[in-house]
Amino acid sequence: MIRILHTADLHLDAAFPELGEKEGKRRLDLLQTFERLLTLAIKNDVQLFIVAGDLFDTPRPTSEIVEQVAAGFKRLIARGIAVILLPGDHDAPPDGVNAKLAALGAVILPETPGLQPVTMTVAGRPVHFYAFGGCALPTPATLDRMARRPLDGVHIGVLHGLRPVLSGESGQGLPLESLQEWNLDYLAFGHGHEFLLVEGDGRLYGCCPGSPEGLRFGENGPRYCALAEVEPENIRLEPLPVGGRVLDELCLDLTGCETLADAVTRIRELHSSDLLLHLTLTGLVEVPLEMAELHDRCAVDFYHLELLDRTELLAGDFVSRLASEETVRGVLARRARRLLDEVPPERRPLVEEAFRETLRRFQGQGGARA
Amino acid sequence: MILQAIELRNFGKFAEKTFEFRRGMNLVYGVNEAGKTTLVEAIPAVLFGVRDKKRFRSWASGEECAAALVFTGRRGRVRIARDLLDDRVELVETDGEGREVHRFSGSVPPEEAAAGSGEYGEHLLRLFGLNEEAVFRSSLFFGQGQLGAPGAPAMAGRIRSLLSGFGQVDYDRVLAGLRDELADLADDRSGGRAGESGELEKVTAEVAALEDRWREGRQAQEQLATLRDEIAELENSIAFDRSEYGKGERYLALVRNHYRVTAGATPASFAPPPEPPPTPVAEASVASSVEDPAEERNRLERELAKTGLPREIPEDLVKILVDADEERKVLVSLQGEAAELRKELHGWCTPPWKGTAALSLLLFSAGAGLSWVFPGITLWLWGGGGVAALLPWGLHFMRAGQARGERNRIQELIREVEERREEVQTRLAALDGRFERLGLSPSAVEVVRMRKNLPRHQELLARIRELEAATSGVKSAQVLEEEKPTASSSAEEPASLAAEPPRTLPPEALLPQEELPAAEEKLRELGESLREREARLLELSRAEATLRASLADLCAIEREGKGLKSRRDSLSRRREVLRLAAELLDAAVEEFRSTYLERFAADIGTYLMATTRGSYGRISFDEKFSLLLPAKGEAGWRPLEHFSRGTADAVYLAVRLALSRHLARGQRLPLFLDDPLVNFDGERLQETVGMLENVAREHQLIFLTHNESLLKRAGQKRWHLLSLDQARSGRNRASEERNDDVEQLHLL
């Protein structure tokens, strides 16, 4: 029985230009998650620490980061935990950084499976690695070489960039039959940023752990790495929660808001200092909301806040008052309402936005807005 | 609707003061700095609040600052009071009989009030037709010098602003702004900036370029994959052929040697053995030295015998040897364990009782002695002594018990170990039996020796078999057991086999001499082809490396592409929005103009009659809201610039009044003029004042000034007069008598 801590897609040294001044902090978050992974590996007494690709976001990360990673791996190796790295599509070709890590004793797997798997001895037993990563294309000849060889020991496949197509799914990727043919003891996938158990026909083949720290919106909620106990014919898998900040995408209905202050209060109810939130505002409001000001007043309650204005104005009382005026503004309001009723539903948000845009340019702060 | 009173409490320089007004013309007179502006600013202050709380804070008292306005109209009376510091507002409307019709009480911060939202805003809208501060100010307030008409374009701009409904911004500018941004985005304009393409176009072009690069990169990736497949195949074939070559070489060398030996030194019909193909791994040299083959074979056989293993090793022997080895190891370790345990056991012997006994005896005798000396305390001594004696015994028993427990435990362990040992020994016995059946000695020494010699035995055997195979001319690939699969991807040479051909060759296996050159030729060709293939492998590997380097871009390209595409989509959406907005606004303006233009002209015409005292009664607009008056003495219209300043002023006033009325939805609201005629001189002044008087027939006018001549006129024309000036109480007796509210409170 061999115990593995399987992770992937850490993307150290990634840039976060959309976070503005929080960028530096976020990059540190990634490093902290890396340290947490090491701690988990040590605490759970694993024999293998596998990173199935994209440990770094670029093939040439900064030297500080490489130093920290190297130091971390040294700690693992000193405790007898073997470190196995696969180049992913972001951090291949393996020159430079991987050479340094290899010098420490980390095992860098090749990008395409060779004639024979990479063999090493772990806890007195042979372990064979079948690797597929980098930017390689899955040709039939390459995929054939992923099949199990008649050797003693544990056979582990490490793949990056190939998506397993599970039963019931359709689309491009690795069919379940291939996995069955290969007949390996554990499959360590990477590249997909969401946790995915690879199973079919009642058998568990392995998993894709997903990114341990969410990088972009879409990688929401809790993040995991995989703790696997691999025996011949049997895998026990446990997702371990890891990751510091939480990303989320939410919708907030602001119906009935009459002032900016109302909106601010409602948004701030979601506050959390660890939350990176993409908030879509919906509902019928009674005052045109100025997004920049709204953001300025709410952003302090979150790690990072992005607002998307999909509120409706035209059906409300505010516009009714405008529509009763005998001014250009009044005519505008009346015409906008008519247009809203005439266009197909998918274009309605555009009409709302156009009306808001015009209103914004007229109102300004006590003056003209060019 | 007129403003009946303004009540001030700690407002600016006024501690507690009420000002009352009437219909028609009201003149508020005071020198500069007397507080005129403060007074008139109280009106928007009450209605909409002030953002800067310090502005009207009283010099005397800082805690309170409040004001109230009282309006009266057809419907009744409205009183609006506001605390300017905390923005609490109270609005009470009563009808003609004094019954309360509406009441509002609440906090209305300036931002909200100025925007006209909420319940309070509704009330304002209902009462005045206006609820926005910006509009209020730009229609009803005339600041200093603002009565004079601005130049024509500015006038048109003002008109457009007011007509927009926002008061400050003219729709033309907004439209221009929208169109500008649209052009920046997507180059919709036909002329002008047709050289630069909009941002959207740029991004779309970038996306297209990126897609081209991506396709190239994808091709490169496919090439790389094919290349790698080719390389792998090549490696395979090279590995296989190299081993074949080696075998062939050795065989031919054997044959040649045979003929040489049997036919003496032969001329060079035998070509020297072809050079070995260059090997990347400088391991074994395949150069076969032609030695004495039979001698060699014998030697090998002898060595083989020395290993103590039979020539033909039965399959299980290996396994048995391994097992036996293992079992012996286990046995040794078990024996060690047992020894350890025994040692431990020994350590847990019962603690001696003699010491404890001695101690108790001592105590006993001591006690006895004492009791003899002090008979009185015998009882105590016995009691204490008993306890004291018991203590060490108690400890002793505890320790004894513990020791016994431990001993039991250890003995249990020892028993287990012994059991296991027995098991191992039975297994060993079984293995020994198998040894004997195979005809080998089961002695431990022998077994170990056999084990150690196993690999060497296999090697030797292989060599011997090779010799045999070479002599019999059979290429047996099964012989090459040494070529186990290894971790490296390059095929290895068969392990060092400086196989020497045997001295003699069985005749059936010998190649006829005539065929020898042909065979050698074939071998040479094989060698050539191998070399070629290796050169090609090198080439391909280089190509792979270069392709590999350029491939890193592909993934980066994909990411860049994603980013660009999302930018393009958002720009596209923005363009749609702006286009829609511009269309909406354009259409609204068109509709407005076509609906209201005529009506305005008519409304303004009516006011024009009043302000020009009958000189002009009609006005016209062009599309840009520039004004035109009927030309004097001829048909047609002339732009306003062609007329006198006085006329222009009159027109402007008429326009403002008409618009104000329009914005107030038909109500006639009071107008507030804060010294607007300060720049007017003599005649113009008089004319304008006359104009205002006319207007005052329909609208309440509250006129502030420091001009003394107006005071006189006020008296003559029976204006309502208020004075902010202390020293003026007895100035105009006529007006004093007539106006009973001349007893206005003075400055405190």
XYZ file of C-alpha atoms in Angstrom, chain A residues 137 139, chain B residues 215-231 540 543-544 547-548 550-551:
26
model
C -0.582 15.869 -28.448
C -1.399 10.398 -30.687
C -2.900 27.565 -36.133
C 0.796 27.648 -36.929
C 1.602 26.596 -33.433
C -0.904 23.798 -33.643
C 0.713 22.542 -36.822
C 4.066 22.630 -35.103
C 2.608 20.610 -32.278
C 1.351 17.993 -34.664
C 4.695 17.902 -36.381
C 6.317 17.404 -33.044
C 4.074 14.488 -32.243
C 4.838 12.791 -35.555
C 8.495 13.517 -35.083
C 8.480 11.928 -31.685
C 6.773 8.854 -33.044
C 9.368 8.643 -35.781
C 12.174 9.004 -33.285
C 15.529 14.332 -35.672
C 14.664 19.120 -34.812
C 12.598 17.970 -31.877
C 10.229 22.500 -32.227
C 9.878 21.938 -28.522
C 8.804 27.123 -30.064
C 5.896 25.173 -28.691
